[in-house]
Short mmCIF file of C-alpha atoms in Angstrom, two decimals:
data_model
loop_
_atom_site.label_atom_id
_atom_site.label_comp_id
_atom_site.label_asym_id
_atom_site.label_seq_id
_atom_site.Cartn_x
_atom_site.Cartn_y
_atom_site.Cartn_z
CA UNK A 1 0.00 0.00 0.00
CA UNK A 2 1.21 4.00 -0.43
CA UNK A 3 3.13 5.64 2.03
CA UNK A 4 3.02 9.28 2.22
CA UNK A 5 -0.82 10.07 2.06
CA UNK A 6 -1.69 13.32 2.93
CA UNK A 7 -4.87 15.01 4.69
CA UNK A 8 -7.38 16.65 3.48
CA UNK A 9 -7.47 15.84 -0.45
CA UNK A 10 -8.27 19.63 -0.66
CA UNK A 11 -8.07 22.87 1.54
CA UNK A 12 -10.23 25.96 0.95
CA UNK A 13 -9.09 29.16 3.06
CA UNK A 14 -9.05 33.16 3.22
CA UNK A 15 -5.77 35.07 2.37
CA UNK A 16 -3.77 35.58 6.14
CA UNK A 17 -4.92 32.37 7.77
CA UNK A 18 -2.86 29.44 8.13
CA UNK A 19 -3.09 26.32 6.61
CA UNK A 20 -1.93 22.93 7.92
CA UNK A 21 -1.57 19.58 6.11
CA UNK A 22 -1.30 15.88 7.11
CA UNK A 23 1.03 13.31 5.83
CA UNK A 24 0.92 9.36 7.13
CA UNK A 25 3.28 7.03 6.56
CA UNK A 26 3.35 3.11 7.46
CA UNK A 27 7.30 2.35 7.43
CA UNK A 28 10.55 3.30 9.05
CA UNK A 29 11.77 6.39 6.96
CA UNK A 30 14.67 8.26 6.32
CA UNK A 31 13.42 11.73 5.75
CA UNK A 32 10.29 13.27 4.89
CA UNK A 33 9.99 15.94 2.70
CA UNK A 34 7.70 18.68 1.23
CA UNK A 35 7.00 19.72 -2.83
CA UNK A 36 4.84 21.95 -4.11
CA UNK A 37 3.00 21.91 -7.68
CA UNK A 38 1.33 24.69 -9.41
CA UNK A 39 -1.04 23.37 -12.00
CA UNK A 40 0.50 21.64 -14.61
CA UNK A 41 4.00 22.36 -13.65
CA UNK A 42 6.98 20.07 -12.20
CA UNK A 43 7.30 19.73 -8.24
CA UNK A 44 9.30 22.03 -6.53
CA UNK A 45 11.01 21.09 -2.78
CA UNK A 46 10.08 22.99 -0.17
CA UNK A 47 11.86 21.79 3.32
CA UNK A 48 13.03 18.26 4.27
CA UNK A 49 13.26 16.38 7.90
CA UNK A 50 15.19 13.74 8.36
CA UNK A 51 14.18 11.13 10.91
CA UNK A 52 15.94 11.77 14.38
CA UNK A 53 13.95 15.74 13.57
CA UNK A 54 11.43 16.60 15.27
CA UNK A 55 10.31 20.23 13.73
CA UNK A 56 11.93 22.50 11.28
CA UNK A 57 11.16 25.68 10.03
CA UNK A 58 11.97 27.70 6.53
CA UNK A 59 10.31 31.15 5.94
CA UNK A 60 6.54 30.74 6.53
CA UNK A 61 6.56 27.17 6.49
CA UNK A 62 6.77 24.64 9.98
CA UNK A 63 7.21 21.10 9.81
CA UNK A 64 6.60 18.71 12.37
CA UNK A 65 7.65 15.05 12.62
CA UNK A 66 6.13 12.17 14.67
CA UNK A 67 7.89 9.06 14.15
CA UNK A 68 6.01 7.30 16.78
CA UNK A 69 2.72 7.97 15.21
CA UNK A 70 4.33 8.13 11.83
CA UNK A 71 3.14 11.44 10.69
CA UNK A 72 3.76 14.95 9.82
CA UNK A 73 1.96 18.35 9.35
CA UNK A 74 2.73 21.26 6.91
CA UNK A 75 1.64 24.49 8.56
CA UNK A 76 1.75 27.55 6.17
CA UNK A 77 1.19 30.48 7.97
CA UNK A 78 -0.09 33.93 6.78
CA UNK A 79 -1.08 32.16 3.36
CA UNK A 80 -1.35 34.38 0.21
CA UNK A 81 -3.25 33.88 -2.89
CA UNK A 82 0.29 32.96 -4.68
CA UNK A 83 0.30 30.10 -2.21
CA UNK A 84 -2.79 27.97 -4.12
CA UNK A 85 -1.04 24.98 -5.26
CA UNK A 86 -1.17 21.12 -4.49
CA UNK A 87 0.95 19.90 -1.91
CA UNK A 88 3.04 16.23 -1.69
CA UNK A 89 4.55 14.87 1.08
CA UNK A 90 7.17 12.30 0.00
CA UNK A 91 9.17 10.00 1.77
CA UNK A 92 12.33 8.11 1.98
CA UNK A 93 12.86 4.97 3.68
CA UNK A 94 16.39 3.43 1.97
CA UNK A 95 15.13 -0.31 3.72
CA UNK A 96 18.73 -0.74 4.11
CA UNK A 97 20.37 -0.72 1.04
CA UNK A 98 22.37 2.34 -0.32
CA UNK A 99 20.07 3.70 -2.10
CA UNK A 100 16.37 4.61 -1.55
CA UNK A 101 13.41 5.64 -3.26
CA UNK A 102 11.09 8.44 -2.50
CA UNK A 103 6.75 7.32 -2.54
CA UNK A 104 4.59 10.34 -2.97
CA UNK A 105 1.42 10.31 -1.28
CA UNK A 106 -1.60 12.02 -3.59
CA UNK A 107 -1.54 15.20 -2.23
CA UNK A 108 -3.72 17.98 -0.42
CA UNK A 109 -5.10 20.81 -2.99
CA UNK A 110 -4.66 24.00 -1.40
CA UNK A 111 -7.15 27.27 -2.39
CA UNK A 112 -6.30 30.62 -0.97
CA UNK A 113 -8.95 33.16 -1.82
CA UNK A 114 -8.18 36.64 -1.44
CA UNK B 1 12.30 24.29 -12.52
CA UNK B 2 15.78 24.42 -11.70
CA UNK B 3 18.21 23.00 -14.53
CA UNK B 4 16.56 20.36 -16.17
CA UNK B 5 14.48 20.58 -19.20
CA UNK B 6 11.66 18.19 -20.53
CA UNK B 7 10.75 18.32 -24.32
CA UNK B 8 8.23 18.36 -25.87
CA UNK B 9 5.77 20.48 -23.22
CA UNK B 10 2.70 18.14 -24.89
CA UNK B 11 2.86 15.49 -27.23
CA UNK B 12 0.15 14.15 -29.07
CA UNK B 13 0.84 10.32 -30.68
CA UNK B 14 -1.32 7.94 -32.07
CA UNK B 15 -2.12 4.35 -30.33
CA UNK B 16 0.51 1.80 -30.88
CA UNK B 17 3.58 3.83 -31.52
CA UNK B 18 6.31 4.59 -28.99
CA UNK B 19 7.47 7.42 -28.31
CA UNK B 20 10.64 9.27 -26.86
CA UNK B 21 10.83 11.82 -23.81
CA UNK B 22 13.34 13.81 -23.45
CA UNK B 23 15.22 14.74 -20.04
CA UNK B 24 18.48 17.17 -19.66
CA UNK B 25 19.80 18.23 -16.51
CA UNK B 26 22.83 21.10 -16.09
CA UNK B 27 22.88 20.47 -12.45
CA UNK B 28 25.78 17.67 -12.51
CA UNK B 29 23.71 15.17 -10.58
CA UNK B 30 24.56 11.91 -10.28
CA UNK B 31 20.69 10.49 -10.11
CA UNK B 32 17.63 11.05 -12.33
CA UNK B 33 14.25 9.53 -12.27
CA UNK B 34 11.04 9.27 -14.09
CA UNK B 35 7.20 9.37 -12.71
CA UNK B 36 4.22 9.29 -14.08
CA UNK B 37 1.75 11.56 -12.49
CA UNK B 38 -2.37 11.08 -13.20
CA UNK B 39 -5.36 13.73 -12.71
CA UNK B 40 -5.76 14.06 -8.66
CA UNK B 41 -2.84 11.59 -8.33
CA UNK B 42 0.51 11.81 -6.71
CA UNK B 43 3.76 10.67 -8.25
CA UNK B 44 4.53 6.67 -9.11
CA UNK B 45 8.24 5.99 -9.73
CA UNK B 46 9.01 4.15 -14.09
CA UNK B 47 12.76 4.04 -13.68
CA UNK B 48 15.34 5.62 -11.65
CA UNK B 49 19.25 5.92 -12.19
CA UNK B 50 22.07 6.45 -9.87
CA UNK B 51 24.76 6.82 -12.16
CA UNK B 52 25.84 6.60 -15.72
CA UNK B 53 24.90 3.10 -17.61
CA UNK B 54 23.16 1.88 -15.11
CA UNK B 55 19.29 1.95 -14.02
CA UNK B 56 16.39 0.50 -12.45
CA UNK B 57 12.74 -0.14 -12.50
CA UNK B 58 10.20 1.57 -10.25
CA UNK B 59 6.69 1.09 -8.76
CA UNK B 60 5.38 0.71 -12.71
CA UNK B 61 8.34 -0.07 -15.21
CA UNK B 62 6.16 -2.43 -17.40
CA UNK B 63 5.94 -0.94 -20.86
CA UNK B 64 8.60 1.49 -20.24
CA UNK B 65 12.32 1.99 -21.02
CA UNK B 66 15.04 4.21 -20.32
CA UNK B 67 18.99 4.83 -21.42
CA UNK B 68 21.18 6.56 -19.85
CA UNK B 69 23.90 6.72 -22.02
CA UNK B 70 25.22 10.27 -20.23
CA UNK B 71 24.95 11.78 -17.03
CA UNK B 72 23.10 14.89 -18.06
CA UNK B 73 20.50 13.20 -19.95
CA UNK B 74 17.46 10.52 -18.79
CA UNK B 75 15.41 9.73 -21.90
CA UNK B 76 11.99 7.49 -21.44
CA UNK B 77 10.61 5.74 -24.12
CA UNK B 78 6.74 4.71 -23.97
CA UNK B 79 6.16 1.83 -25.94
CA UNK B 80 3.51 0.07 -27.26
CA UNK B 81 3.29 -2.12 -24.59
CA UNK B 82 2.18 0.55 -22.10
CA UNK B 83 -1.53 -0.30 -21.48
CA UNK B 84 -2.65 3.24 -20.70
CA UNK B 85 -0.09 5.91 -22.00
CA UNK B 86 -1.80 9.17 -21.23
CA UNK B 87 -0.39 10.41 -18.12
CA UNK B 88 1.83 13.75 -17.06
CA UNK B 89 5.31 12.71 -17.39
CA UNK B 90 7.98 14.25 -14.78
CA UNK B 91 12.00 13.56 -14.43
CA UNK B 92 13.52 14.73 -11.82
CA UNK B 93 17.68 14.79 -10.88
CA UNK B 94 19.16 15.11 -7.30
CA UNK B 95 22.58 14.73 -6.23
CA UNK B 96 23.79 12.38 -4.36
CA UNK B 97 25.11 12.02 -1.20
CA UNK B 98 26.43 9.59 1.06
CA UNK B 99 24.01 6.80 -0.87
CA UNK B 100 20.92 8.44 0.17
CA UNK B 101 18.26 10.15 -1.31
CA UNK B 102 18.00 13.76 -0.89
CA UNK B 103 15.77 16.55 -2.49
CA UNK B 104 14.53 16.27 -5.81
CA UNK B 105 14.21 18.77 -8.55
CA UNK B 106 12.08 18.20 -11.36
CA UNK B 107 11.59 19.60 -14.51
CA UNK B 108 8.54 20.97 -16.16
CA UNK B 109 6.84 17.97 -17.42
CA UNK B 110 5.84 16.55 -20.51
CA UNK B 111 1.92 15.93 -21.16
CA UNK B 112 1.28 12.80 -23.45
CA UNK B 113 -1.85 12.45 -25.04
CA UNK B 114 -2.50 8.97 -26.87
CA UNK B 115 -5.20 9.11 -29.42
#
C-alpha cells in the first residue's frame, strides 16, 4: 500500500490564515519531505526532515515530525493567494540498502482566496 | 524548474507507436528519475538511475524503457506495450550524497496524449 498520504485531499481558506496539512506514513523512513505543484508544472522542494527531527522551520513554512505515530503536518502560515497549489509529502525509507526511493502520497489541494 | 528541461511540453501520438521523452539536466547530478503523475494523483516511480549506464525499475516499469547513455541526460521511451499511455510525465535529478536520497528537482513535465 502507499506511504506518504496526505490530509485533506483539498483545503479551501481566506488570504492571512494558516493552513496545515497531514502526511501518514506506514514504514521506518529516512526523511520526509515537502514539494509543491502549481497546475500543470513540475514539483518544486520545499523543506526536508530527516528522521531523528522533530520540527523544522523555513520562511513561513513549519514542519513537524512524529515518528512514533508516523506522521507529519505542513503548517503555512499567513497564506497568500500565490500560495494555491497542491501539496506532496514524500518519503524516503532506503530499507537498508544504499540507495532509496522516495513514494509520494496524492496530495492535499490547497485554495487561498483573497 | 531548476536545470533540467523536458521536451516536448505536450505530445500528441497515435495508439501503438512509442514514443521518446526527453530529459536534460545542467545540475551535474549523479541520479535522475522518471514518474508518471495522473489527474488528482501523486507521483509513481518508471525508472530511476544512480549513475551513468546503469538503471532500475520503479513502482510501474512495465511498458517502459530508459537509457542513460550520459549523465546529463534521462530519456523514457513509452512503448507500445504501455496499457494506458496518457499520463503527465515528470523527471527529476538530485545529487547524491552519502548513498541516500536527498531533495529532488524536477523539470517541467511533458503531457502525453494517446489518441
Amino acid at each position: 500500500s502507499q506511504q506518504g498520504e496526505e490530509d485533506p485531499q483539498a483545503l479551501s481558506i481566506q488570504e492571512g490564515e494558516n493552513a496545515t496539512m497531514n502526511c501518514s506514513y506506514k514504514t521506518s523512513i529516512n526523511n520526509l519531505q515537502w514539494y509543491r505543484q502549481n497546475s500543470g508544472r513540475g514539483l518544486v522542494h520545499l523543506i526536508l526532515i530527516r528522521s531523528n527531527e522533530r520540527e523544522k522551520h523555513s520562511g513561513r513554512l513549519r514542519v513537524t515530525l512524529d515518528t512514533s505515530k508516523k506522521s507529519s503536518s505542513l503548517l503555512i502560515t499567513a497564506s497568500r493567494a500565490a500560495d494555491t497549489a497542491s501539496y506532496f509529502c514524500a518519503v524516503l525509507n532506503a530499507g537498508g540498502t544504499s540507495y532509496g526511493k522516495l513514494t509520494f502520497g496524492q496530495g492535499t489541494i490547497l485554495t487561498v482566496h483573497p | 524548474d531548476g536545470g533540467i528541461t523536458q521536451s516536448p511540453k505536450y505530445l500528441f501520438r497515435k495508439e501503438g507507436q512509442n514514443v521518446t521523452l526527453s530529459c536534460e539536466q545542467n545540475l551535474n547530478h549523479d541520479a535522475m528519475y522518471w514518474y508518471r503523475q495522473d489527474p488528482g494523483q501523486g507521483l509513481r516511480l518508471i525508472y530511476y538511475s544512480q549513475i551513468v549506464n546503469d538503471f532500475q525499475k520503479g513502482d510501474i516499469a512495465e511498458g517502459y524503457s530508459v537509457s542513460r547513455e550520459k549523465k546529463e541526460s534521462f530519456p523514457l521511451t513509452v512503448t507500445s506495450a504501455q496499457k494506458n499511455p496518457t499520463a503527465f510525465y515528470l523527471c527529476a535529478s538530485s545529487p547524491r550524497r552519502a548513498g541516500q536520497v536527498n531533495e529532488q528537482f524536477f523539470g517541467p513535465g511533458t503531457r502525453l496524449t494517446v489518441l
